[in-house]
PDB file of C-alpha atoms in Angstrom:
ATOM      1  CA  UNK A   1      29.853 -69.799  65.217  1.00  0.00           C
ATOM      2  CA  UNK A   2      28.427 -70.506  68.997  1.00  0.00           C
ATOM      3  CA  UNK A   3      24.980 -70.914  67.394  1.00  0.00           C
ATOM      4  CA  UNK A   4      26.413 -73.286  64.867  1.00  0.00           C
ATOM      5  CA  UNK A   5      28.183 -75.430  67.116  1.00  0.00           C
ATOM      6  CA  UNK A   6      25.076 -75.161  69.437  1.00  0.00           C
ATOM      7  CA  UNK A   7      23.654 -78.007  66.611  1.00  0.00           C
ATOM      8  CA  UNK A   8      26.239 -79.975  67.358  1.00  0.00           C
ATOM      9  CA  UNK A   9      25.668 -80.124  71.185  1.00  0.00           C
ATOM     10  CA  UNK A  10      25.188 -83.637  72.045  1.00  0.00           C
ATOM     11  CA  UNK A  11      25.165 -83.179  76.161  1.00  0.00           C
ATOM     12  CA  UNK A  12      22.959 -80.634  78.044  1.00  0.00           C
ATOM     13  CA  UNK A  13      25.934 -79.169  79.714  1.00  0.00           C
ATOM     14  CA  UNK A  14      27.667 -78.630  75.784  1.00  0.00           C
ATOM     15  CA  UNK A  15      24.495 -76.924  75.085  1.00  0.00           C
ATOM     16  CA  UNK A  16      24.612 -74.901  78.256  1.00  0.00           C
ATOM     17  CA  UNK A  17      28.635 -74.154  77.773  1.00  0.00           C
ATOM     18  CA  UNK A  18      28.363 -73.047  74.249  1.00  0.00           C
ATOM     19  CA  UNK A  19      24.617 -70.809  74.942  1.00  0.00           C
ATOM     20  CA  UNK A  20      26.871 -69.264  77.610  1.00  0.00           C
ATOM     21  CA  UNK A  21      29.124 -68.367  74.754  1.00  0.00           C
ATOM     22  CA  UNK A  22      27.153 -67.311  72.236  1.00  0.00           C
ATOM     23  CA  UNK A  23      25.431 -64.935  75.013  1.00  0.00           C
ATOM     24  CA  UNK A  24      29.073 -63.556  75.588  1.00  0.00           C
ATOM     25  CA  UNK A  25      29.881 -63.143  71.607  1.00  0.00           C
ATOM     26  CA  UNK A  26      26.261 -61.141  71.813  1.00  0.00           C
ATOM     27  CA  UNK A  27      27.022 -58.941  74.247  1.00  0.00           C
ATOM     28  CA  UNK A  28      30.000 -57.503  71.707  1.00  0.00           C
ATOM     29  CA  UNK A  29      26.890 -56.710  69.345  1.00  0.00           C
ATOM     30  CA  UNK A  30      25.529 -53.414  71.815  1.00  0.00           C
ATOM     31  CA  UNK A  31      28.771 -52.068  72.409  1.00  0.00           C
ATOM     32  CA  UNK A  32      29.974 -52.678  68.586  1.00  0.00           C
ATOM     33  CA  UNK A  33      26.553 -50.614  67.592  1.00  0.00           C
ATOM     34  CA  UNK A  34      26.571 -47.531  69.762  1.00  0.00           C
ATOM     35  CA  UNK A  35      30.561 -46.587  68.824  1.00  0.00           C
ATOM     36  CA  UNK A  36      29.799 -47.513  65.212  1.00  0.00           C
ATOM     37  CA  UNK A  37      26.567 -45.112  65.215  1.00  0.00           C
ATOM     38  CA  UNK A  38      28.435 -42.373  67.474  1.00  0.00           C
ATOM     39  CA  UNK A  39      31.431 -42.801  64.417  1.00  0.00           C
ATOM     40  CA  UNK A  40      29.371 -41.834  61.729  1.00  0.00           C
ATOM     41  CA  UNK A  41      26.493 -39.388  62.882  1.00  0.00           C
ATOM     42  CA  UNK A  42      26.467 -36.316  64.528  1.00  0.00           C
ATOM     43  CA  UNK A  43      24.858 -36.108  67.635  1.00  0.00           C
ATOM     44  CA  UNK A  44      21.038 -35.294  65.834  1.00  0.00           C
ATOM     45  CA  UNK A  45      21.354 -38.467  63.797  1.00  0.00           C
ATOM     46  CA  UNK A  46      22.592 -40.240  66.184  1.00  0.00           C
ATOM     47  CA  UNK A  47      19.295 -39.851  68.062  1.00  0.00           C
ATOM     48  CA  UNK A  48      17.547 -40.875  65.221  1.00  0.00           C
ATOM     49  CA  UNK A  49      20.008 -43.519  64.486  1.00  0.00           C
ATOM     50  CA  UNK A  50      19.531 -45.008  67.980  1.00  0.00           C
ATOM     51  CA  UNK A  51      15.757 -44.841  67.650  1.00  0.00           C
ATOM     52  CA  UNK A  52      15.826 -46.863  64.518  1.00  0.00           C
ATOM     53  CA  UNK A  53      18.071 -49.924  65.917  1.00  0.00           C
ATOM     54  CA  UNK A  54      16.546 -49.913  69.650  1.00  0.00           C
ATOM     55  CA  UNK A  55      13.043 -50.364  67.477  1.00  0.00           C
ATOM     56  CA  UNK A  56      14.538 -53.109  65.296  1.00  0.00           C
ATOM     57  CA  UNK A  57      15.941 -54.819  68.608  1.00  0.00           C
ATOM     58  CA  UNK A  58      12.246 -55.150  69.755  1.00  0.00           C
ATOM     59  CA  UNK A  59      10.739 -56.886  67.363  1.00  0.00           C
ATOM     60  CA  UNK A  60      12.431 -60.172  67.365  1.00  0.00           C
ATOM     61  CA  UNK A  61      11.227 -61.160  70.716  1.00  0.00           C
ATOM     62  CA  UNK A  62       7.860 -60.522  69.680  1.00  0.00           C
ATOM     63  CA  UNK A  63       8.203 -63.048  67.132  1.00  0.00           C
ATOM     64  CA  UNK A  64      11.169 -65.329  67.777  1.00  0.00           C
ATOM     65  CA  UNK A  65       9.178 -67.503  70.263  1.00  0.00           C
ATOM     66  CA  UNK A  66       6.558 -68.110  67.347  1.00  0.00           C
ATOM     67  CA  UNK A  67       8.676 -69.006  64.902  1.00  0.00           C
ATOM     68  CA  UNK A  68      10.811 -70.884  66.745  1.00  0.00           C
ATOM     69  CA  UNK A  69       8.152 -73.104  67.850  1.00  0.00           C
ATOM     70  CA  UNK A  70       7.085 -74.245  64.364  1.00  0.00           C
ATOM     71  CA  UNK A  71      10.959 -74.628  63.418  1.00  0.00           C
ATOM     72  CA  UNK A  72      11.338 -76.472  66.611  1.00  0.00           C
ATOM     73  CA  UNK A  73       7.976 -78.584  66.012  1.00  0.00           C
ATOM     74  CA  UNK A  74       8.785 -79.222  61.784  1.00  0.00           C
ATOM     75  CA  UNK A  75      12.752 -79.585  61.923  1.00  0.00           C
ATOM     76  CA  UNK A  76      13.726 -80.018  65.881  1.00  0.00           C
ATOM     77  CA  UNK A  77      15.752 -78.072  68.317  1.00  0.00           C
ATOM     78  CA  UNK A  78      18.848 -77.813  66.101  1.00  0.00           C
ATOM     79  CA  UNK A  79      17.423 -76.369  63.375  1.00  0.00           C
ATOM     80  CA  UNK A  80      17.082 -72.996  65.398  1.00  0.00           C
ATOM     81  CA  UNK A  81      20.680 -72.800  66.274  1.00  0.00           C
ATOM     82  CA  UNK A  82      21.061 -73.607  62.490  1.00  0.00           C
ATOM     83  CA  UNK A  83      18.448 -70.858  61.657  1.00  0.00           C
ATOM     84  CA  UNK A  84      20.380 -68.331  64.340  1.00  0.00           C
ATOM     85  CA  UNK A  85      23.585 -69.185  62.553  1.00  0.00           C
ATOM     86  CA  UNK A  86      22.147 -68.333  58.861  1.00  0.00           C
ATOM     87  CA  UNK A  87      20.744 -65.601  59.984  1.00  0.00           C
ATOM     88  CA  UNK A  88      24.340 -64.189  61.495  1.00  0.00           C
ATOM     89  CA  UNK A  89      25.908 -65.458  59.090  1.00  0.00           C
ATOM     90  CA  UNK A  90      23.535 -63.321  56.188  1.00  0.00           C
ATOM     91  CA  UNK A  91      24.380 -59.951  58.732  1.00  0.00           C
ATOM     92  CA  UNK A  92      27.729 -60.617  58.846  1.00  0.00           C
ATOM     93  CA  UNK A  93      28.434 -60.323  55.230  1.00  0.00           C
ATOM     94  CA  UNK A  94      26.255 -57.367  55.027  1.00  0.00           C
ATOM     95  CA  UNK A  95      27.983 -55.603  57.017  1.00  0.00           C
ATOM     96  CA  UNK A  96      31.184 -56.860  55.832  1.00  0.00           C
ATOM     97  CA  UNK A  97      29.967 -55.500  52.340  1.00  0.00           C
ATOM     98  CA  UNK A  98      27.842 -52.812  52.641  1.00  0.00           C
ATOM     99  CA  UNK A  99      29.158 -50.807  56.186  1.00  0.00           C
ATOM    100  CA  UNK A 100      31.644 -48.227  55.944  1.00  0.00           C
ATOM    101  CA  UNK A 101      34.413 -48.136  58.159  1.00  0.00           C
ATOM    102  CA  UNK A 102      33.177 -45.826  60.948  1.00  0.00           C
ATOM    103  CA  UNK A 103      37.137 -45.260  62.549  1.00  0.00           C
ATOM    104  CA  UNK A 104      38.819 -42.193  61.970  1.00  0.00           C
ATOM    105  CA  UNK A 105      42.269 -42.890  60.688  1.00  0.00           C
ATOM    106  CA  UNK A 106      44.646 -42.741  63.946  1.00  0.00           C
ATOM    107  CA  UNK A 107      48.113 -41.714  63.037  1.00  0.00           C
ATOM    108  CA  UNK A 108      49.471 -42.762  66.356  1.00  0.00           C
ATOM    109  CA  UNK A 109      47.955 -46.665  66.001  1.00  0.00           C
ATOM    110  CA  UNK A 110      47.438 -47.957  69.710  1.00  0.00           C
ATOM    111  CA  UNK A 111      49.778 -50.517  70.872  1.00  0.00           C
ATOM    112  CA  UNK A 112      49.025 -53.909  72.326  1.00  0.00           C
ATOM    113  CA  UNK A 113      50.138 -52.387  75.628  1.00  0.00           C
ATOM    114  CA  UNK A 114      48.338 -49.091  75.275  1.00  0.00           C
ATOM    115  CA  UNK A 115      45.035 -51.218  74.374  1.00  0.00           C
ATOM    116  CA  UNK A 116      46.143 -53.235  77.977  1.00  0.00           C
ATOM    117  CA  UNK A 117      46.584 -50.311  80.346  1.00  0.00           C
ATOM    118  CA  UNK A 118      43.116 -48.809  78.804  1.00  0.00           C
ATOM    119  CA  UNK A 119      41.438 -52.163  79.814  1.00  0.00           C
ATOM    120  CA  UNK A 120      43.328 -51.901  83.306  1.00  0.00           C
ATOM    121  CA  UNK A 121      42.056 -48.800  83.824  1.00  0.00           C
ATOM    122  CA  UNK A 122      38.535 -49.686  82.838  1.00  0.00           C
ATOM    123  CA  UNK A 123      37.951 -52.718  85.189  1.00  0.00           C
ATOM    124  CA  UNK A 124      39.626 -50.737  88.022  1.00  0.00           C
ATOM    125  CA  UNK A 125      36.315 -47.963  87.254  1.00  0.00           C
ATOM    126  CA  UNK A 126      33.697 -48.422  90.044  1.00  0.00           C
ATOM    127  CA  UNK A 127      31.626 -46.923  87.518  1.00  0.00           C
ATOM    128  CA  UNK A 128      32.284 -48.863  84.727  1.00  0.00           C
ATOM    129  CA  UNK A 129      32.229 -52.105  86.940  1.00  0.00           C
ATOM    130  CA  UNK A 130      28.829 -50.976  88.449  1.00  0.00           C
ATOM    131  CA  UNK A 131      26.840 -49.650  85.308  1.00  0.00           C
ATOM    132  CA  UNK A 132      28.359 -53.362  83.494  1.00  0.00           C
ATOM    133  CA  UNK A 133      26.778 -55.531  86.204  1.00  0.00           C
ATOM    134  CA  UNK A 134      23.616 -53.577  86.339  1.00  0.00           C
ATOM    135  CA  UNK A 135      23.418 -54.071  82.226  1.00  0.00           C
ATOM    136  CA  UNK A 136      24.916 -57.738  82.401  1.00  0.00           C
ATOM    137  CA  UNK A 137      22.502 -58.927  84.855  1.00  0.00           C
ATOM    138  CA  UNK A 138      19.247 -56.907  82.857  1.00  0.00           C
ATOM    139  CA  UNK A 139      20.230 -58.535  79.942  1.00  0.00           C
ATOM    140  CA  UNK A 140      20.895 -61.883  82.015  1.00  0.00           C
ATOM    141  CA  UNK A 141      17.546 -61.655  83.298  1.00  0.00           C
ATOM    142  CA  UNK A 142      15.958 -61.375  79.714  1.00  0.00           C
ATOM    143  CA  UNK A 143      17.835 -64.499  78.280  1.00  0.00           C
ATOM    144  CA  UNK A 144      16.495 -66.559  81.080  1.00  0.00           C
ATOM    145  CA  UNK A 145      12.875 -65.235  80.526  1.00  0.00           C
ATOM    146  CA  UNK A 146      13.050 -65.903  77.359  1.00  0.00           C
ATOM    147  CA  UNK A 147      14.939 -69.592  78.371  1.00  0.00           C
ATOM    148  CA  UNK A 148      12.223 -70.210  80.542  1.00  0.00           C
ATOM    149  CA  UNK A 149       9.070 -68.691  79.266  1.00  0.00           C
ATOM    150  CA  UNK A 150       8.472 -71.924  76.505  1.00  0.00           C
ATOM    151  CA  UNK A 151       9.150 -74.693  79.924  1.00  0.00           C
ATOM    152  CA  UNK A 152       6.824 -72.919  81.585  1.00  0.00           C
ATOM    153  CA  UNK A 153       4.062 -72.360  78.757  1.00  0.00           C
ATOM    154  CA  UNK A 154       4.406 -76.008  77.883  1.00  0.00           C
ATOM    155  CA  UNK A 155       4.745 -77.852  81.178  1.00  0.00           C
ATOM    156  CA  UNK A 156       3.015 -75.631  83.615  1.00  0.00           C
ATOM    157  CA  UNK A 157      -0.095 -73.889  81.648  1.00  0.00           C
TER     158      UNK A 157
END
């Protein structure tokens, strides 16, 4: 949806509010991967498992720059945010169709206030808190690269 309504954007600081969000609704994607590959394989396949999606994170950037380009140069800047939003949308209903449910039925379903202590808890972690800005500001680091690296191609070399 943030990649959708990136399109839309008709000020720089829309686009920078809603890239800020989509980078937000992407960080859900690492966390959402490792507990649903630790849910359904055992501790051999989830090496394996882990191998397989780390290698299929790494080959986007190779070629998203590339092929956002031409899109950028044949349709304009929307039309990437479009592409993006295709493209999450296609996932989304593969996974929605084809991925099992990777929870293991919980008779004692958490409560809203359970679910609230457990987050208290967490941000009160120093190691939690220091491993999650460590992570947030590698990651943060690698958006603006990638931001950065076409401004810089274009305008400087």
């Amino acid at each position: 949806m943030a990649s959708f309504l990136c399109t839309l954007a008709t000020s720089i600081e829309q686009l920078i509010a809603l890239r800020v969000l989509q980078g937000i609704a992407s960080g859900a994607e690492g966390v959402l991967v490792m507990a649903i590959l630790c849910d359904l394989f055992d501790a051999k396949g989830q090496v394996r498992a882990f191998s397989i999606y780390r290698a299929a994170c790494a080959v986007p950037p190779i070629f998203a720059p590339l092929l956002g380009a031409y899109v950028y140069l044949a349709f304009g800047w929307q039309a990437n945010f479009a592409l993006l939003a295709v493209i999450a949308a296609v996932v989304t209903v593969a996974l929605w169709m084809f991925l099992p449910e990777s929870r293991r039925p919980n008779q004692n379903h958490d409560s809203l206030r359970k679910v609230l202590s457990d987050y208290v808890r967490l941000l009160r972690s120093r190691a939690f808190l220091s491993l999650a800005v460590i992570m947030s500001a590698a990651i943060g680091f690698l958006v603006i690269f990638h931001m950065t690296t076409p401004f810089v191609l274009f305008e400087v070399l």
